mmCIF file of C-alpha atoms in Angstrom:
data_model
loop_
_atom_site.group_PDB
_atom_site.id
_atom_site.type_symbol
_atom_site.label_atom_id
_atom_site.label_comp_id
_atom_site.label_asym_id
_atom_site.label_seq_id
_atom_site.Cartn_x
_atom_site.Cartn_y
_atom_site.Cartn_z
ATOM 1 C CA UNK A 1 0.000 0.000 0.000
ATOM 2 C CA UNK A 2 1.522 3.295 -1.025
ATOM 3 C CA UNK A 3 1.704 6.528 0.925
ATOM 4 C CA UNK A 4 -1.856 7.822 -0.444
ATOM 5 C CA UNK A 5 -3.898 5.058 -0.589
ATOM 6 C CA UNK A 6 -2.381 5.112 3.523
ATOM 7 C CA UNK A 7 -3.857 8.283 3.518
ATOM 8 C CA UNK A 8 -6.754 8.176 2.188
ATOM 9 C CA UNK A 9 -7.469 5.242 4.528
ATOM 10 C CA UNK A 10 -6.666 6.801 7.231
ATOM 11 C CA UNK A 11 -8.753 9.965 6.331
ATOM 12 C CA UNK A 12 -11.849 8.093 5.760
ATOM 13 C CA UNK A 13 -11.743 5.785 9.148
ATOM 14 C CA UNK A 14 -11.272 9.185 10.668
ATOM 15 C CA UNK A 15 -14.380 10.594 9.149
ATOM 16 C CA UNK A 16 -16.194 7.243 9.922
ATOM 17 C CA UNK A 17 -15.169 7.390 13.504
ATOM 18 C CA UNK A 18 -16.394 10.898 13.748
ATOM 19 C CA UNK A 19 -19.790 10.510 12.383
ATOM 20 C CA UNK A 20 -20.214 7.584 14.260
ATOM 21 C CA UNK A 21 -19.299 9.506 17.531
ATOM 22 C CA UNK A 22 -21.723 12.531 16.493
ATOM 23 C CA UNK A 23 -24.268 10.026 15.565
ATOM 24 C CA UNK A 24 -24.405 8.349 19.129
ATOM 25 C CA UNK A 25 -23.873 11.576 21.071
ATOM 26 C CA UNK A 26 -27.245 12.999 19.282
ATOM 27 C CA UNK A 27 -29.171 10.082 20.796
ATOM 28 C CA UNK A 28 -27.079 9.572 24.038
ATOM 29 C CA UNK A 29 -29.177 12.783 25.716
ATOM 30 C CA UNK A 30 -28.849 11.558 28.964
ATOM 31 C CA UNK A 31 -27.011 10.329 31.652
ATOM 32 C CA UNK A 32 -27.789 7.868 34.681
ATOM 33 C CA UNK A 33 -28.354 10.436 37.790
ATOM 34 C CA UNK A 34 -26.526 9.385 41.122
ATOM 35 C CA UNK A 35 -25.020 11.956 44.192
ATOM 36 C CA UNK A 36 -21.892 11.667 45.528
ATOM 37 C CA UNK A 37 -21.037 11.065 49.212
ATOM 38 C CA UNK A 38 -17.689 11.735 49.200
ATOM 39 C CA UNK A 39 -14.607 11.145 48.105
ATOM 40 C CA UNK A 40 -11.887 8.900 50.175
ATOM 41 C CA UNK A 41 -8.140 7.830 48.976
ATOM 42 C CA UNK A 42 -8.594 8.396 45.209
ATOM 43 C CA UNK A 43 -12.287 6.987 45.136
ATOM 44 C CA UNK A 44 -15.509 8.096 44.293
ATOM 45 C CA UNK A 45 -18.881 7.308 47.080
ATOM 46 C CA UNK A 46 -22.194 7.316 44.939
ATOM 47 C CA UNK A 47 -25.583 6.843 45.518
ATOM 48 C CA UNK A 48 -27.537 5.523 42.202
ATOM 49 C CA UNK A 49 -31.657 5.495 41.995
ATOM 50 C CA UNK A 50 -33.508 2.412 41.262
ATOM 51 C CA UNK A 51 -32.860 2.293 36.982
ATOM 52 C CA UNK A 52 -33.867 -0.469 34.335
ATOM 53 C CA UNK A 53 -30.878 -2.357 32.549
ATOM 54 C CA UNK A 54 -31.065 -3.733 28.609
ATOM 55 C CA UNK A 55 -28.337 -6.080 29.309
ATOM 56 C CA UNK A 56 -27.092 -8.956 27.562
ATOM 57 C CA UNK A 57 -24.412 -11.612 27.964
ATOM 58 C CA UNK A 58 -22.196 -12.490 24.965
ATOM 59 C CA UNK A 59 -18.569 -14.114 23.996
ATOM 60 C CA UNK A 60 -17.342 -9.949 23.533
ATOM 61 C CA UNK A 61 -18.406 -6.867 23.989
ATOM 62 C CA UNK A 62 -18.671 -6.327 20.410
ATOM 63 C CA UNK A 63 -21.244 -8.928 20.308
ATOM 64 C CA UNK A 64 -23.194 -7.906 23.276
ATOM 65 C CA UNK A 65 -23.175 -4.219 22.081
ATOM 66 C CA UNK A 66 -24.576 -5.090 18.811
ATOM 67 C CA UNK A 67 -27.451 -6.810 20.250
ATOM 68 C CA UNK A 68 -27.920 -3.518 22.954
ATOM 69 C CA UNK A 69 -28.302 -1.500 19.679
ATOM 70 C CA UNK A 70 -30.504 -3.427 17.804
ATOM 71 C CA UNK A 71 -33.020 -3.148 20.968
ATOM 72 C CA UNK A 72 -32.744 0.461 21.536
ATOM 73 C CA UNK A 73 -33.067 1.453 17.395
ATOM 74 C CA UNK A 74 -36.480 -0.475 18.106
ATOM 75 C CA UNK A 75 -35.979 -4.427 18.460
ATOM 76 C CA UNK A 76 -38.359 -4.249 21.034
ATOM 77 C CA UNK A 77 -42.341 -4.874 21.867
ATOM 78 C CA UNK A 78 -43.345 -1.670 20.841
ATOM 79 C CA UNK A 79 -40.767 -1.060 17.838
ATOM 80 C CA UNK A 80 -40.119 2.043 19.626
ATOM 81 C CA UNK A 81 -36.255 3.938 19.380
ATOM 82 C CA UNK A 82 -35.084 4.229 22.860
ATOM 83 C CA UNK A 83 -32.804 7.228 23.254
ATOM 84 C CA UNK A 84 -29.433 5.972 24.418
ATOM 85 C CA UNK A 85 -27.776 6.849 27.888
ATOM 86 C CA UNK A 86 -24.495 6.821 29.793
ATOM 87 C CA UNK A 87 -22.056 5.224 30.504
ATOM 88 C CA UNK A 88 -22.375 1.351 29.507
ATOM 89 C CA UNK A 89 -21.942 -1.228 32.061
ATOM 90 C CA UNK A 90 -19.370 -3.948 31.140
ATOM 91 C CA UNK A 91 -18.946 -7.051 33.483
ATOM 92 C CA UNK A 92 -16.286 -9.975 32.660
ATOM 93 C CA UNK A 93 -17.946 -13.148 34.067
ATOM 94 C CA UNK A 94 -16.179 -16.698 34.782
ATOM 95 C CA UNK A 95 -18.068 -19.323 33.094
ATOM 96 C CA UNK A 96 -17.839 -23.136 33.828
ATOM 97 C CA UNK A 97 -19.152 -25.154 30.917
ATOM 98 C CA UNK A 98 -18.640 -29.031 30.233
ATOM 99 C CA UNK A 99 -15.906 -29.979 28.124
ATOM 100 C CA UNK A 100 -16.522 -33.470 25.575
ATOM 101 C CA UNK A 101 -13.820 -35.009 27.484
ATOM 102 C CA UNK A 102 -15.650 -34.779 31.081
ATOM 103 C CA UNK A 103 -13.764 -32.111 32.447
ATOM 104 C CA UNK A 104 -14.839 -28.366 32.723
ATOM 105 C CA UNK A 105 -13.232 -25.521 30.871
ATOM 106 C CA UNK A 106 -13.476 -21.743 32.319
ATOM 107 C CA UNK A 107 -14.764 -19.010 29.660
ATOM 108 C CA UNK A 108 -14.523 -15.546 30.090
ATOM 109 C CA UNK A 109 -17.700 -13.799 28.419
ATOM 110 C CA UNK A 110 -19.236 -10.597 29.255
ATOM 111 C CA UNK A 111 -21.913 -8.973 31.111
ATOM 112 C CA UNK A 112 -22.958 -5.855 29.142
ATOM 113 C CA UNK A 113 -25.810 -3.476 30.246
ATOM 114 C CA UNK A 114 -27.266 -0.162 28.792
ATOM 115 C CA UNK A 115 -29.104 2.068 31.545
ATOM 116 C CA UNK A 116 -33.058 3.092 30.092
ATOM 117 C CA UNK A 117 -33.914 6.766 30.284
ATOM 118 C CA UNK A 118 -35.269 7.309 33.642
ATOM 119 C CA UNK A 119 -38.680 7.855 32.202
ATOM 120 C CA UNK A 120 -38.346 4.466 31.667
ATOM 121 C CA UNK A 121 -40.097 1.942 34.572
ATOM 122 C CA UNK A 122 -40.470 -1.950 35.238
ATOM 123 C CA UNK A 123 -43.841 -1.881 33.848
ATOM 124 C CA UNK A 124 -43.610 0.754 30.406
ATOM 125 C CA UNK A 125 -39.654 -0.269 29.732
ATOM 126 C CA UNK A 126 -40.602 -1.950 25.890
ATOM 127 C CA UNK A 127 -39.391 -5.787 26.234
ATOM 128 C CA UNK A 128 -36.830 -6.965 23.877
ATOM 129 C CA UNK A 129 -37.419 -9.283 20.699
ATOM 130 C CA UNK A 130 -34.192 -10.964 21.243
ATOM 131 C CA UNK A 131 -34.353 -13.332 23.770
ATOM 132 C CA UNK A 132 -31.038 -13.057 24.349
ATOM 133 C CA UNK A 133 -31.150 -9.396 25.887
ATOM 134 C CA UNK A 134 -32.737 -9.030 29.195
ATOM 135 C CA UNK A 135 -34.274 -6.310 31.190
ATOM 136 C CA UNK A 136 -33.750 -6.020 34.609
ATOM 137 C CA UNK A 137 -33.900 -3.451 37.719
ATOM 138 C CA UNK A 138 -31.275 -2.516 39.708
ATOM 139 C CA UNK A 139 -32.800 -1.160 42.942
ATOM 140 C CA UNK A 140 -31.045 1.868 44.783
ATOM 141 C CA UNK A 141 -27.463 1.387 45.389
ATOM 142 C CA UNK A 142 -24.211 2.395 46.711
ATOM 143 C CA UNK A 143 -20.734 2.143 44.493
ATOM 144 C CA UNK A 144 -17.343 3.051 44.482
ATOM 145 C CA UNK A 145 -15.516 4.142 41.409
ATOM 146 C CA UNK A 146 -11.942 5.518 39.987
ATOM 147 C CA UNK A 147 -11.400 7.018 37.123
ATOM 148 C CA UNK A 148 -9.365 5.080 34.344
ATOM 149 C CA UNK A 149 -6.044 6.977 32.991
ATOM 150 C CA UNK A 150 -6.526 7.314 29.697
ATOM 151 C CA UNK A 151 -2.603 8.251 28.674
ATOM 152 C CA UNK A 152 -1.405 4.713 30.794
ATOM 153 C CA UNK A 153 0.487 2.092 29.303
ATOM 154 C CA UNK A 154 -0.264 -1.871 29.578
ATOM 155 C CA UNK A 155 -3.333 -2.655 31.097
ATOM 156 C CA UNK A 156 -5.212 0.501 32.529
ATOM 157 C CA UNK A 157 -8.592 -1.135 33.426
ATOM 158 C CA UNK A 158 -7.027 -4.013 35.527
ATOM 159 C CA UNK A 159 -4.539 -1.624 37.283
ATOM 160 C CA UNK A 160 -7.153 0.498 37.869
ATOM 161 C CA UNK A 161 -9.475 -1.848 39.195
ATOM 162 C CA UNK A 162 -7.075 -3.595 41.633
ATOM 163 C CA UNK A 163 -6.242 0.525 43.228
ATOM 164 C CA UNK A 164 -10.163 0.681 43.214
ATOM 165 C CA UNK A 165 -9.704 -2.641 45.556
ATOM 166 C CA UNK A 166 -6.865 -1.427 47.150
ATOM 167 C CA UNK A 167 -8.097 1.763 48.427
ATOM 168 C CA UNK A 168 -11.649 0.164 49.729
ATOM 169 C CA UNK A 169 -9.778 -2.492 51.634
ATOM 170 C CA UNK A 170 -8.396 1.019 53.398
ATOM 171 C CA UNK A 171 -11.816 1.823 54.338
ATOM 172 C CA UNK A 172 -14.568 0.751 56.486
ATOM 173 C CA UNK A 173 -16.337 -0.049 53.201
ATOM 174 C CA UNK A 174 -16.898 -3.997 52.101
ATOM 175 C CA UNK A 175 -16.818 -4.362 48.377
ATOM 176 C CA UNK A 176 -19.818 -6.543 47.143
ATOM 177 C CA UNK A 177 -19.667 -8.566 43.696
ATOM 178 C CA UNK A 178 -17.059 -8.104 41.481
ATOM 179 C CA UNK A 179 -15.649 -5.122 39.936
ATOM 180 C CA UNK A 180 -17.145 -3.840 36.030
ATOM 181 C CA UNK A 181 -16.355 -0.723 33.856
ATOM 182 C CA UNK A 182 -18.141 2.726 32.825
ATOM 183 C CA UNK A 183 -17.953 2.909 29.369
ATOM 184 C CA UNK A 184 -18.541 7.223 28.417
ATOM 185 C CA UNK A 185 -18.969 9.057 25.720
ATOM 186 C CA UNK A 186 -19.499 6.934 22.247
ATOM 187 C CA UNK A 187 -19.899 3.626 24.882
ATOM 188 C CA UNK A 188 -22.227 2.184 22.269
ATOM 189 C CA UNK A 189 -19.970 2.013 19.062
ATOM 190 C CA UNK A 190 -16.757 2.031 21.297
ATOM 191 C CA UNK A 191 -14.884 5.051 22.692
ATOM 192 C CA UNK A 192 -12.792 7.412 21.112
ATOM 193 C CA UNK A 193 -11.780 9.371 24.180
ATOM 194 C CA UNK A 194 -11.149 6.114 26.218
ATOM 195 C CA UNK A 195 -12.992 7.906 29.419
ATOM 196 C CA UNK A 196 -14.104 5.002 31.246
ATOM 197 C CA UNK A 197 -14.170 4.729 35.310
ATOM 198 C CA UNK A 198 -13.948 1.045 37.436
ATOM 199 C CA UNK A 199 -16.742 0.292 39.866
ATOM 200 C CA UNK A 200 -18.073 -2.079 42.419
ATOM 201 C CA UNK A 201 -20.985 -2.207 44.449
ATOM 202 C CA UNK A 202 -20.509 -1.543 48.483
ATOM 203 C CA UNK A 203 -22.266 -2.284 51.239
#
């Protein structure tokens, strides 16, 4: 490949990536509403409302993202388009499953959620066509986040997750679950500023 077929490449994925980040920010009006407590040792204390989830688990988050989108541009009951929010909730999930031979293999798929408008409720959220996405509620909650760097080398998100872990074990706070990701900005079609933030529910 010569030097301008490089560039035009490289000028239209640029193009592409910005109409596809001006494209999801026009329908991502809102954001899920939570107050902060307070902040302790590098750590964010917040207090999230009772909100309903499109979430779906696949083999990657490309997968699982795909399916989120098809629901909200109206794979649903009422072929309605759902107005997108942020961030995007993204949970890696340890999997037994049965191997031929007897024995069990671990898989890693993941847990991926989109939060509904808060006009949205249990009983008017539209239900999904795809069986494989899943509404649910998550009732009123407390969690702990850190932002992710987004200039760090190597592996950001696990660093980041294990100083999230790190600075609750300081605390009087008890982590509950495992940790998961805040996926900002273009969360739907994947992030161009990287702004993303670790999380885990406390009790």
């Amino acid at each position: 490949m010569n030097r301008a077929t490089t560039f035009v490449t490289g000028a239209l994925s640029g193009l592409a990536a910005v109409a596809g980040w001006r494209y999801y920010r026009s329908r991502a009006t809102e954001s899920v509403d939570y107050e902060t407590r307070r902040t302790d040792d590098g750590i964010e204390i917040r207090e999230y409302p009772t909100v309903v989830v499109a979430e779906t688990v696949a083999a990657n988050r490309g997968s699982a993202r795909r399916r989120l989108q098809h629901y909200l541009d109206g794979a649903n009951s009422v072929e309605a388009r759902i107005p997108a929010t942020t961030p995007l909730r993204t949970q890696v999930e340890s999997v037994e499953v049965p191997t031929t031979d007897g024995s069990e293999s671990s898989t890693h798929p993941v847990r991926v959620g989109t939060y509904l408008p808060p006009g949205y409720s249990p009983q008017t959220a539209p239900e999904p066509t795809d069986r494989s996405v899943l509404l649910t509620v998550e009732t009123p909650r407390t969690i702990a986040v850190r932002s992710v760097p987004i200039y760090s080398s190597g592996d950001r998100v696990d660093r980041a997750k294990t100083r999230l872990l790190e600075a609750i074990e300081s605390t009087d706070l008890v982590a509950v679950g495992s940790p998961f990701v805040f996926n900002y900005d273009n969360s739907l079609l994947g992030s161009l500023t990287g702004r993303a933030e670790v999380g885990i529910e406390i009790a």
